[in-house]
Coordinates of C-alpha atoms and ligand atoms in Angstrom, one line a residue:
M1 CA 71.8 108.3 126.3
E2 CA 70.6 111.9 124.1
P3 CA 71.8 111.3 120.4
N4 CA 74.2 114.0 119.9
T5 CA 73.7 116.0 116.8
Q6 CA 76.7 118.5 117.3
D7 CA 79.5 118.7 114.6
N8 CA 82.9 118.2 116.9
I9 CA 82.4 114.8 118.9
I10 CA 85.2 116.0 120.8
E11 CA 86.4 119.4 122.0
V12 CA 89.6 119.4 124.0
E13 CA 90.7 123.0 125.3
N14 CA 94.4 123.9 126.9
L15 CA 94.8 120.4 128.4
V16 CA 97.7 120.2 130.7
K17 CA 98.9 117.1 132.3
R18 CA 101.7 117.3 135.0
Y19 CA 103.1 114.5 136.5
G20 CA 105.0 115.8 139.5
S21 CA 107.0 119.0 137.9
F22 CA 106.8 117.2 134.3
E23 CA 104.7 118.8 132.2
A24 CA 103.6 115.7 129.9
V25 CA 100.6 117.6 128.2
K26 CA 101.4 121.7 127.7
G27 CA 97.7 123.1 127.1
I28 CA 96.8 121.5 124.1
S29 CA 93.4 122.4 121.9
F30 CA 91.9 120.2 119.4
T31 CA 88.5 119.0 118.1
V32 CA 87.7 115.5 116.3
K33 CA 84.5 115.5 114.0
R34 CA 81.9 113.2 114.3
G35 CA 82.5 110.2 111.8
E36 CA 86.1 111.0 111.2
I37 CA 89.2 108.7 111.8
F38 CA 91.7 111.6 113.6
G39 CA 95.1 111.0 114.5
L40 CA 97.5 111.7 117.0
L41 CA 100.9 111.5 115.5
G42 CA 104.3 111.6 117.5
P43 CA 107.3 110.4 118.5
N44 CA 107.6 108.3 122.0
G45 CA 107.0 110.3 125.1
A46 CA 105.1 113.4 123.2
G47 CA 102.2 112.5 125.3
K48 CA 99.3 110.8 122.7
S49 CA 98.6 108.1 125.3
T50 CA 98.4 110.5 128.5
T51 CA 95.9 113.0 126.0
L52 CA 94.0 109.5 125.0
E53 CA 93.6 108.3 128.4
I54 CA 92.1 111.3 129.9
M55 CA 89.5 111.7 127.1
E56 CA 88.8 108.0 128.1
T57 CA 88.2 109.0 131.7
L58 CA 91.0 106.7 132.6
R59 CA 93.9 109.4 133.6
E60 CA 93.2 112.9 135.8
K61 CA 93.8 115.9 134.1
T62 CA 95.8 118.7 135.6
S63 CA 93.6 121.7 134.3
G64 CA 91.9 122.3 130.8
K65 CA 88.2 121.4 129.7
V66 CA 87.5 118.3 127.8
H67 CA 84.1 117.4 126.3
V68 CA 83.4 114.0 124.5
G69 CA 80.1 113.3 123.0
G70 CA 79.0 116.5 124.3
F71 CA 79.6 115.4 127.6
D72 CA 82.0 117.4 130.2
L73 CA 84.6 115.2 131.5
D74 CA 84.1 117.2 134.7
K75 CA 80.5 116.6 135.2
Q76 CA 79.4 113.5 133.7
P77 CA 82.6 111.3 133.4
N78 CA 80.2 108.2 133.5
K79 CA 78.3 109.6 130.2
I80 CA 81.3 109.6 128.6
K81 CA 82.2 105.9 129.4
E82 CA 78.8 104.8 127.9
I83 CA 79.5 106.2 124.6
I84 CA 83.4 105.0 123.8
G85 CA 85.0 102.1 123.2
V86 CA 88.7 101.8 124.8
Q87 CA 91.1 99.0 123.3
L88 CA 93.0 97.6 126.6
Q89 CA 96.3 96.3 126.7
S90 CA 96.5 92.8 126.6
S91 CA 97.2 92.2 130.2
G92 CA 93.5 92.9 130.8
Y93 CA 92.3 89.6 129.3
Y94 CA 91.5 86.5 131.3
P95 CA 94.2 84.1 130.0
G96 CA 92.2 80.8 130.3
L97 CA 89.0 82.1 128.8
K98 CA 87.9 81.3 125.1
L99 CA 87.2 84.5 122.9
V100 CA 83.5 83.7 123.3
E101 CA 83.7 83.8 126.7
L102 CA 85.4 87.0 126.9
L103 CA 82.7 88.6 125.0
E104 CA 80.1 87.5 127.4
L105 CA 82.1 88.5 129.9
F106 CA 82.4 92.0 128.5
A107 CA 78.9 92.3 127.5
G108 CA 77.9 91.7 131.3
L109 CA 80.0 94.3 132.2
Y110 CA 78.7 96.5 129.8
N111 CA 74.7 95.0 130.5
R112 CA 74.3 94.2 127.1
D113 CA 73.1 91.5 125.2
I114 CA 75.2 90.5 122.4
D115 CA 76.1 87.6 119.6
P116 CA 79.4 86.9 120.3
M117 CA 79.6 85.0 116.6
A118 CA 78.4 88.2 115.2
L119 CA 80.8 90.0 116.4
L120 CA 83.7 87.8 115.9
A121 CA 82.2 88.0 112.2
K122 CA 82.9 91.2 112.2
V123 CA 87.1 90.9 113.2
N124 CA 87.2 87.7 110.9
L125 CA 87.6 85.7 114.2
E126 CA 84.9 83.2 114.0
D127 CA 86.9 80.2 113.6
K128 CA 88.9 81.5 116.8
A129 CA 85.4 81.3 119.1
K130 CA 86.9 78.5 121.1
A131 CA 90.8 79.5 121.1
T132 CA 92.0 81.5 124.2
F133 CA 93.5 85.0 124.0
K134 CA 96.8 83.9 124.4
Q135 CA 96.6 81.3 121.7
L136 CA 96.4 84.1 119.0
S137 CA 98.6 85.9 117.0
G138 CA 99.6 89.5 117.2
G139 CA 96.9 90.8 114.6
Q140 CA 94.5 88.4 116.1
K141 CA 94.7 89.8 119.4
Q142 CA 94.5 93.4 118.0
R143 CA 91.7 92.2 116.1
F144 CA 89.8 90.7 119.1
S145 CA 90.6 93.8 121.1
I146 CA 88.8 96.0 118.7
A147 CA 85.9 93.6 119.1
T148 CA 85.8 94.3 122.5
T149 CA 85.6 98.0 121.9
L150 CA 82.2 97.4 119.9
I151 CA 80.2 95.7 122.2
H152 CA 78.2 98.1 123.5
D153 CA 77.8 99.9 120.1
P154 CA 80.0 103.3 121.0
Q155 CA 79.9 106.3 119.3
I156 CA 84.1 106.6 119.3
I157 CA 86.3 104.2 119.6
F158 CA 89.9 104.9 120.8
L159 CA 92.8 103.1 119.7
D160 CA 96.5 103.2 120.8
E161 CA 99.1 102.3 118.5
P162 CA 96.6 99.5 117.3
T163 CA 98.8 98.4 114.7
T164 CA 102.5 98.2 116.4
G165 CA 104.6 95.0 116.3
L166 CA 102.3 93.6 113.2
D167 CA 103.2 92.4 110.0
P168 CA 102.3 94.2 106.8
Q169 CA 99.5 91.8 105.8
A170 CA 98.2 92.2 109.9
R171 CA 98.6 95.9 109.5
R172 CA 96.7 96.1 106.0
N173 CA 94.0 93.8 107.5
L174 CA 93.4 95.9 110.1
W175 CA 93.2 99.2 108.2
D176 CA 90.4 97.3 106.4
L177 CA 89.0 96.5 109.8
I178 CA 89.1 100.5 111.2
K179 CA 87.6 101.5 107.5
E180 CA 84.7 99.3 108.1
I181 CA 84.3 100.5 111.5
Q182 CA 83.9 104.1 110.2
K183 CA 81.8 103.3 107.5
K184 CA 79.4 102.1 110.1
G185 CA 79.3 105.9 111.7
T186 CA 81.9 105.4 114.2
T187 CA 84.5 108.0 115.3
V188 CA 87.7 106.8 115.4
I189 CA 90.9 108.5 117.3
L190 CA 94.0 106.4 116.9
T191 CA 97.6 107.0 117.5
T192 CA 100.4 105.8 115.7
H193 CA 103.9 106.0 114.7
Y194 CA 103.6 104.7 111.0
M195 CA 103.0 107.9 108.9
D196 CA 101.9 105.5 105.9
E197 CA 99.1 104.3 108.2
A198 CA 98.1 107.9 108.9
E199 CA 98.2 108.9 105.4
L200 CA 95.9 106.2 104.6
L201 CA 93.5 105.9 107.5
C202 CA 93.1 109.4 109.1
D203 CA 91.1 112.4 107.6
R204 CA 93.1 114.5 110.2
V205 CA 96.3 114.3 112.2
A206 CA 97.7 116.1 115.1
I207 CA 101.1 115.9 115.3
I208 CA 102.2 116.0 118.8
D209 CA 105.9 116.6 120.2
Q210 CA 106.8 117.3 124.1
G211 CA 103.4 117.8 124.8
T212 CA 102.6 120.5 122.5
I213 CA 100.3 120.1 119.1
I214 CA 102.9 121.6 116.4
R215 CA 100.7 121.0 113.4
M216 CA 96.9 119.9 112.7
A217 CA 95.4 119.5 109.2
T218 CA 94.4 116.8 106.6
P219 CA 97.3 114.8 105.6
D220 CA 97.1 116.2 101.9
E221 CA 97.3 119.6 103.5
L222 CA 100.2 119.0 105.6
I223 CA 101.8 117.6 102.6
D224 CA 101.3 120.3 100.2
D225 CA 102.5 122.7 102.7
L226 CA 105.8 120.9 103.1
L227 CA 106.1 121.0 99.3
S228 CA 105.0 124.7 98.9
T229 CA 108.1 125.3 101.2
G230 CA 110.1 124.0 98.1
F231 CA 111.0 120.7 100.0
E232 CA 112.0 118.2 97.5
R233 CA 112.8 114.7 98.6
P234 CA 116.8 114.0 98.3
K235 CA 117.0 111.3 95.6
E236 CA 114.8 110.6 93.1
M237 CA 112.4 107.8 94.4
K238 CA 111.8 104.7 93.0
R239 CA 107.9 103.9 92.2
A240 CA 108.0 101.3 94.6
N241 CA 109.3 100.3 98.1
L242 CA 110.5 96.8 99.6
E243 CA 107.0 96.9 101.6
D244 CA 105.3 96.7 97.9
V245 CA 107.9 93.9 97.1
F246 CA 107.3 92.3 100.0
I247 CA 103.5 92.2 99.4
Y248 CA 103.7 91.4 96.0
L249 CA 105.9 88.2 96.6
T250 CA 103.7 87.4 100.1
G251 CA 100.2 88.0 99.1
H252 CA 97.4 90.3 100.7
S253 CA 96.0 87.3 102.6
L254 CA 96.6 86.9 106.3
R255 CA 99.4 84.2 107.2
D256 CA 97.8 83.7 111.0
F257 CA 95.0 81.5 110.7
Ligands
ADP301 P1 103.2 108.8 124.1 O1 102.0 107.9 124.2 O2 103.3 109.7 123.4 O3 104.5 108.0 123.9 P2 102.9 109.3 127.0 O4 101.6 110.1 127.1 O5 102.9 107.5 127.6 O6 103.6 109.7 125.4 O7 103.9 109.9 128.0 C1 104.4 111.4 127.9 C2 105.1 111.8 128.7 O8 104.8 111.8 130.2 C3 106.7 110.9 128.8 O9 107.5 111.6 129.4 C4 106.2 109.8 129.9 O10 107.5 109.4 130.4 C5 105.5 110.7 130.8 N1 104.7 109.8 131.7 C6 103.7 109.3 131.4 N2 102.9 108.4 132.3 C7 103.8 108.7 133.5 C8 103.5 108.8 135.0 N3 102.3 107.8 135.4 N4 104.4 109.8 135.6 C9 105.3 110.1 135.2 N5 105.3 110.4 133.9 C10 104.9 109.7 133.0
MG302 MG1 101.9 105.8 124.1

């Protein structure tokens, strides 16, 4: 694997995906810079997962150009596979195996020698080493599946709605983990419905609706643009919200140990 020094680690040009006669992705273009956390935001059915899975080499595109890590998806999909980490749906995990065994199994698939305990430590699951996947809480499952994306030291990881269904503590814990992964130099592409999450985590976001990117910028730029139209929130907001209350009352620490 050659180190890739170009600034854009992902380039997508005019990507189209049709399912039969239905066009789910309608010619979108975007780039992701090396080292950033890039968010694909959009309502259900917008085309986020389709776009992600095409970049992950898991789904065929209809047309368009995709480069990941400098590799052309049409020519070197296997090179792309080597440098990316993909979060699997939970159904992909053998339910009877312990976490350490699962990590060793994945490492074998990637042909890597790993220290499973060190990997579990990264995602704060050392004391669950002997548990099976199905014994984990929702947040623990998400952390474990993120650990599996890191086995082969990928340059990019893809996370499809990593915090959907988690409680506020587990969400915050996952945000910290994603930021730490970025700090180590990994590029992160994620999808989310949670705008607070996107605002806090993402360096840049693309807002996608009905298969089209309608805006792409930093969260700050998008908010400033809206304000410059004269937009105001309908009523004076209180300086805290119910989530603040919840975190204040129940604390930041995880409950699912
Ligand atoms: P998102 O992840 O943003 O919710 P998806 O990429 O999953 O959106 O889906 C985009 C659109 O494509 C939706 O209308 C969905 O119903 C449709 N779609 C997704 N996968 C398939 C498929 N395998 N066959 C037909 N239609 C699909
Ligand atoms: Mg989706």
